[in-house]
């Protein structure tokens, strides 16, 4: 799943994000997920709702700007696995 920065800015009513994305020329650039289900399976998670919750939580952190590359995102996800 990819989320366009422009769409995310509009949905969150974040005018500053939209303006910054436009200025950088990336307003319509897909935001690629940092972690996949396969990554989480590789950490020992089982397929199921919890895996989906961890993926969604990583995505929220990415969209909030707190995670921006795969390695820290995977480390962050590892701390959320029960």
Short mmCIF file of N, CA and C in Angstrom, two decimals:
data_model
loop_
_atom_site.label_atom_id
_atom_site.label_comp_id
_atom_site.label_asym_id
_atom_site.label_seq_id
_atom_site.Cartn_x
_atom_site.Cartn_y
_atom_site.Cartn_z
N UNK A 1 0.85 -1.18 0.00
CA UNK A 1 0.00 0.00 0.00
C UNK A 1 0.89 1.24 0.00
N UNK A 2 0.57 2.17 -0.84
CA UNK A 2 1.28 3.45 -0.83
C UNK A 2 0.27 4.55 -0.56
N UNK A 3 0.75 5.60 0.04
CA UNK A 3 -0.08 6.75 0.33
C UNK A 3 0.60 7.96 -0.27
N UNK A 4 -0.10 8.70 -1.10
CA UNK A 4 0.50 9.90 -1.65
C UNK A 4 0.58 10.94 -0.56
N UNK A 5 1.72 11.63 -0.52
CA UNK A 5 1.93 12.66 0.49
C UNK A 5 0.83 13.71 0.39
N UNK A 6 0.46 14.09 -0.82
CA UNK A 6 -0.59 15.09 -1.02
C UNK A 6 -1.91 14.65 -0.38
N UNK A 7 -2.27 13.40 -0.60
CA UNK A 7 -3.51 12.87 -0.03
C UNK A 7 -3.44 12.83 1.48
N UNK A 8 -2.31 12.37 2.02
CA UNK A 8 -2.17 12.32 3.46
C UNK A 8 -2.28 13.72 4.07
N UNK A 9 -1.64 14.70 3.46
CA UNK A 9 -1.70 16.07 3.95
C UNK A 9 -3.14 16.57 3.95
N UNK A 10 -3.87 16.24 2.90
CA UNK A 10 -5.27 16.68 2.80
C UNK A 10 -6.14 15.99 3.85
N UNK A 11 -5.94 14.70 4.03
CA UNK A 11 -6.76 13.95 4.98
C UNK A 11 -6.48 14.36 6.43
N UNK A 12 -5.26 14.75 6.70
CA UNK A 12 -4.92 15.14 8.07
C UNK A 12 -5.02 16.65 8.26
N UNK A 13 -5.40 17.35 7.22
CA UNK A 13 -5.53 18.80 7.28
C UNK A 13 -4.22 19.45 7.70
N UNK A 14 -3.10 18.91 7.19
CA UNK A 14 -1.77 19.42 7.51
C UNK A 14 -1.28 20.27 6.34
N UNK A 15 -1.60 21.55 6.38
CA UNK A 15 -1.24 22.46 5.29
C UNK A 15 0.27 22.60 5.17
N UNK A 16 0.99 22.58 6.29
CA UNK A 16 2.45 22.72 6.25
C UNK A 16 3.08 21.54 5.53
N UNK A 17 2.58 20.33 5.79
CA UNK A 17 3.10 19.15 5.11
C UNK A 17 2.82 19.25 3.62
N UNK A 18 1.61 19.63 3.27
CA UNK A 18 1.27 19.79 1.86
C UNK A 18 2.13 20.82 1.17
N UNK A 19 2.37 21.95 1.82
CA UNK A 19 3.20 23.00 1.23
C UNK A 19 4.65 22.54 1.08
N UNK A 20 5.16 21.87 2.09
CA UNK A 20 6.54 21.39 2.03
C UNK A 20 6.70 20.34 0.93
N UNK A 21 5.74 19.44 0.82
CA UNK A 21 5.80 18.42 -0.22
C UNK A 21 5.74 19.05 -1.60
N UNK A 22 4.89 20.06 -1.74
CA UNK A 22 4.79 20.76 -3.03
C UNK A 22 6.10 21.46 -3.36
N UNK A 23 6.68 22.14 -2.39
CA UNK A 23 7.93 22.87 -2.61
C UNK A 23 9.07 21.93 -2.99
N UNK A 24 9.05 20.72 -2.43
CA UNK A 24 10.10 19.75 -2.73
C UNK A 24 9.80 18.94 -3.99
N UNK A 25 8.62 19.13 -4.54
CA UNK A 25 8.25 18.40 -5.75
C UNK A 25 7.90 16.95 -5.50
N UNK A 26 7.48 16.63 -4.29
CA UNK A 26 7.16 15.23 -3.97
C UNK A 26 5.71 15.04 -3.54
N UNK A 27 4.87 16.00 -3.85
CA UNK A 27 3.48 15.94 -3.39
C UNK A 27 2.75 14.70 -3.88
N UNK A 28 3.10 14.21 -5.03
CA UNK A 28 2.42 13.04 -5.57
C UNK A 28 3.31 11.80 -5.58
N UNK A 29 4.35 11.82 -4.78
CA UNK A 29 5.25 10.68 -4.68
C UNK A 29 4.68 9.67 -3.70
N UNK A 30 4.59 8.41 -4.10
CA UNK A 30 4.08 7.39 -3.16
C UNK A 30 5.00 7.27 -1.95
N UNK A 31 4.41 7.10 -0.81
CA UNK A 31 5.15 6.89 0.43
C UNK A 31 5.23 5.38 0.62
N UNK A 32 6.40 4.82 0.39
CA UNK A 32 6.59 3.38 0.42
C UNK A 32 6.66 2.89 1.87
N UNK A 33 5.94 1.82 2.21
CA UNK A 33 6.00 1.28 3.57
C UNK A 33 7.43 0.89 3.95
N UNK A 34 7.79 1.12 5.19
CA UNK A 34 9.13 0.81 5.68
C UNK A 34 9.28 -0.66 6.07
N UNK A 35 8.19 -1.28 6.47
CA UNK A 35 8.19 -2.66 6.96
C UNK A 35 7.06 -3.41 6.27
N UNK A 36 7.33 -4.66 5.91
CA UNK A 36 6.30 -5.48 5.28
C UNK A 36 5.88 -6.61 6.22
N UNK A 37 4.80 -7.26 5.86
CA UNK A 37 4.37 -8.43 6.61
C UNK A 37 5.43 -9.51 6.62
N UNK A 38 6.14 -9.65 5.52
CA UNK A 38 7.21 -10.65 5.46
C UNK A 38 8.32 -10.33 6.45
N UNK A 39 8.61 -9.03 6.60
CA UNK A 39 9.62 -8.62 7.58
C UNK A 39 9.20 -9.07 8.97
N UNK A 40 7.93 -8.85 9.31
CA UNK A 40 7.44 -9.22 10.63
C UNK A 40 7.38 -10.74 10.81
N UNK A 41 7.04 -11.46 9.76
CA UNK A 41 7.07 -12.92 9.83
C UNK A 41 8.50 -13.39 10.09
N UNK A 42 9.45 -12.69 9.49
CA UNK A 42 10.86 -13.01 9.71
C UNK A 42 11.31 -12.79 11.15
N UNK A 43 10.58 -11.94 11.87
CA UNK A 43 10.88 -11.71 13.29
C UNK A 43 10.19 -12.74 14.18
N UNK A 44 9.45 -13.66 13.55
CA UNK A 44 8.79 -14.71 14.32
C UNK A 44 7.31 -14.48 14.58
N UNK A 45 6.75 -13.41 14.05
CA UNK A 45 5.31 -13.19 14.23
C UNK A 45 4.53 -14.22 13.42
N UNK A 46 3.37 -14.52 13.92
CA UNK A 46 2.45 -15.41 13.20
C UNK A 46 1.50 -14.55 12.37
N UNK A 47 1.05 -15.06 11.22
CA UNK A 47 0.04 -14.32 10.46
C UNK A 47 -1.21 -14.13 11.32
N UNK A 48 -1.84 -12.99 11.19
CA UNK A 48 -3.06 -12.75 11.95
C UNK A 48 -3.25 -11.28 12.28
N UNK A 49 -4.25 -10.99 13.07
CA UNK A 49 -4.61 -9.61 13.39
C UNK A 49 -3.48 -8.83 14.06
N UNK A 50 -2.70 -9.48 14.93
CA UNK A 50 -1.62 -8.76 15.62
C UNK A 50 -0.58 -8.27 14.63
N UNK A 51 -0.27 -9.07 13.63
CA UNK A 51 0.67 -8.66 12.60
C UNK A 51 0.14 -7.41 11.90
N UNK A 52 -1.13 -7.40 11.59
CA UNK A 52 -1.74 -6.23 10.96
C UNK A 52 -1.68 -5.00 11.84
N UNK A 53 -1.88 -5.20 13.14
CA UNK A 53 -1.81 -4.06 14.08
C UNK A 53 -0.41 -3.48 14.15
N UNK A 54 0.60 -4.34 14.16
CA UNK A 54 1.98 -3.85 14.20
C UNK A 54 2.31 -3.12 12.90
N UNK A 55 1.90 -3.67 11.78
CA UNK A 55 2.13 -2.98 10.50
C UNK A 55 1.47 -1.60 10.49
N UNK A 56 0.24 -1.53 10.97
CA UNK A 56 -0.48 -0.26 11.01
C UNK A 56 0.21 0.73 11.94
N UNK A 57 0.72 0.24 13.06
CA UNK A 57 1.41 1.12 14.01
C UNK A 57 2.70 1.67 13.42
N UNK A 58 3.43 0.82 12.69
CA UNK A 58 4.66 1.29 12.02
C UNK A 58 4.30 2.36 11.00
N UNK A 59 3.24 2.12 10.25
CA UNK A 59 2.80 3.09 9.24
C UNK A 59 2.42 4.42 9.87
N UNK A 60 1.73 4.38 10.99
CA UNK A 60 1.37 5.62 11.69
C UNK A 60 2.62 6.38 12.11
N UNK A 61 3.61 5.66 12.62
CA UNK A 61 4.85 6.31 13.03
C UNK A 61 5.58 6.90 11.82
N UNK A 62 5.53 6.20 10.70
CA UNK A 62 6.14 6.71 9.48
C UNK A 62 5.44 7.98 9.02
N UNK A 63 4.13 7.94 8.99
CA UNK A 63 3.38 9.10 8.52
C UNK A 63 3.54 10.30 9.45
N UNK A 64 3.78 10.03 10.73
CA UNK A 64 4.00 11.10 11.70
C UNK A 64 5.43 11.64 11.63
N UNK A 65 6.28 10.97 10.85
CA UNK A 65 7.66 11.43 10.71
C UNK A 65 8.61 10.90 11.77
N UNK A 66 8.16 9.98 12.61
CA UNK A 66 9.01 9.46 13.67
C UNK A 66 9.86 8.28 13.20
N UNK A 67 9.49 7.65 12.10
CA UNK A 67 10.29 6.59 11.48
C UNK A 67 10.47 6.94 10.01
N UNK A 68 11.71 6.82 9.53
CA UNK A 68 11.93 7.21 8.13
C UNK A 68 12.79 6.24 7.34
N UNK A 69 13.26 5.17 7.97
CA UNK A 69 14.02 4.17 7.22
C UNK A 69 13.72 2.78 7.77
N UNK A 70 13.96 1.76 6.95
CA UNK A 70 13.55 0.41 7.31
C UNK A 70 14.19 -0.15 8.59
N UNK A 71 15.48 0.05 8.79
CA UNK A 71 16.14 -0.56 9.95
C UNK A 71 15.55 -0.07 11.27
N UNK A 72 15.46 1.25 11.49
CA UNK A 72 14.83 1.70 12.74
C UNK A 72 13.36 1.29 12.84
N UNK A 73 12.67 1.24 11.71
CA UNK A 73 11.26 0.84 11.73
C UNK A 73 11.14 -0.62 12.16
N UNK A 74 12.03 -1.46 11.68
CA UNK A 74 11.99 -2.87 12.05
C UNK A 74 12.34 -3.03 13.53
N UNK A 75 13.31 -2.27 14.01
CA UNK A 75 13.67 -2.32 15.43
C UNK A 75 12.49 -1.85 16.29
N UNK A 76 11.82 -0.79 15.84
CA UNK A 76 10.65 -0.28 16.56
C UNK A 76 9.55 -1.35 16.58
N UNK A 77 9.32 -1.98 15.43
CA UNK A 77 8.30 -3.02 15.35
C UNK A 77 8.62 -4.18 16.28
N UNK A 78 9.90 -4.52 16.39
CA UNK A 78 10.31 -5.63 17.26
C UNK A 78 9.88 -5.37 18.71
N UNK A 79 9.87 -4.11 19.12
CA UNK A 79 9.48 -3.78 20.50
C UNK A 79 7.97 -3.90 20.71
N UNK A 80 7.21 -3.98 19.63
CA UNK A 80 5.75 -4.06 19.73
C UNK A 80 5.22 -5.48 19.62
N UNK A 81 6.09 -6.42 19.37
CA UNK A 81 5.66 -7.81 19.21
C UNK A 81 5.45 -8.42 20.58
N UNK A 82 4.29 -9.02 20.78
CA UNK A 82 3.95 -9.63 22.08
C UNK A 82 4.32 -11.09 22.10
#
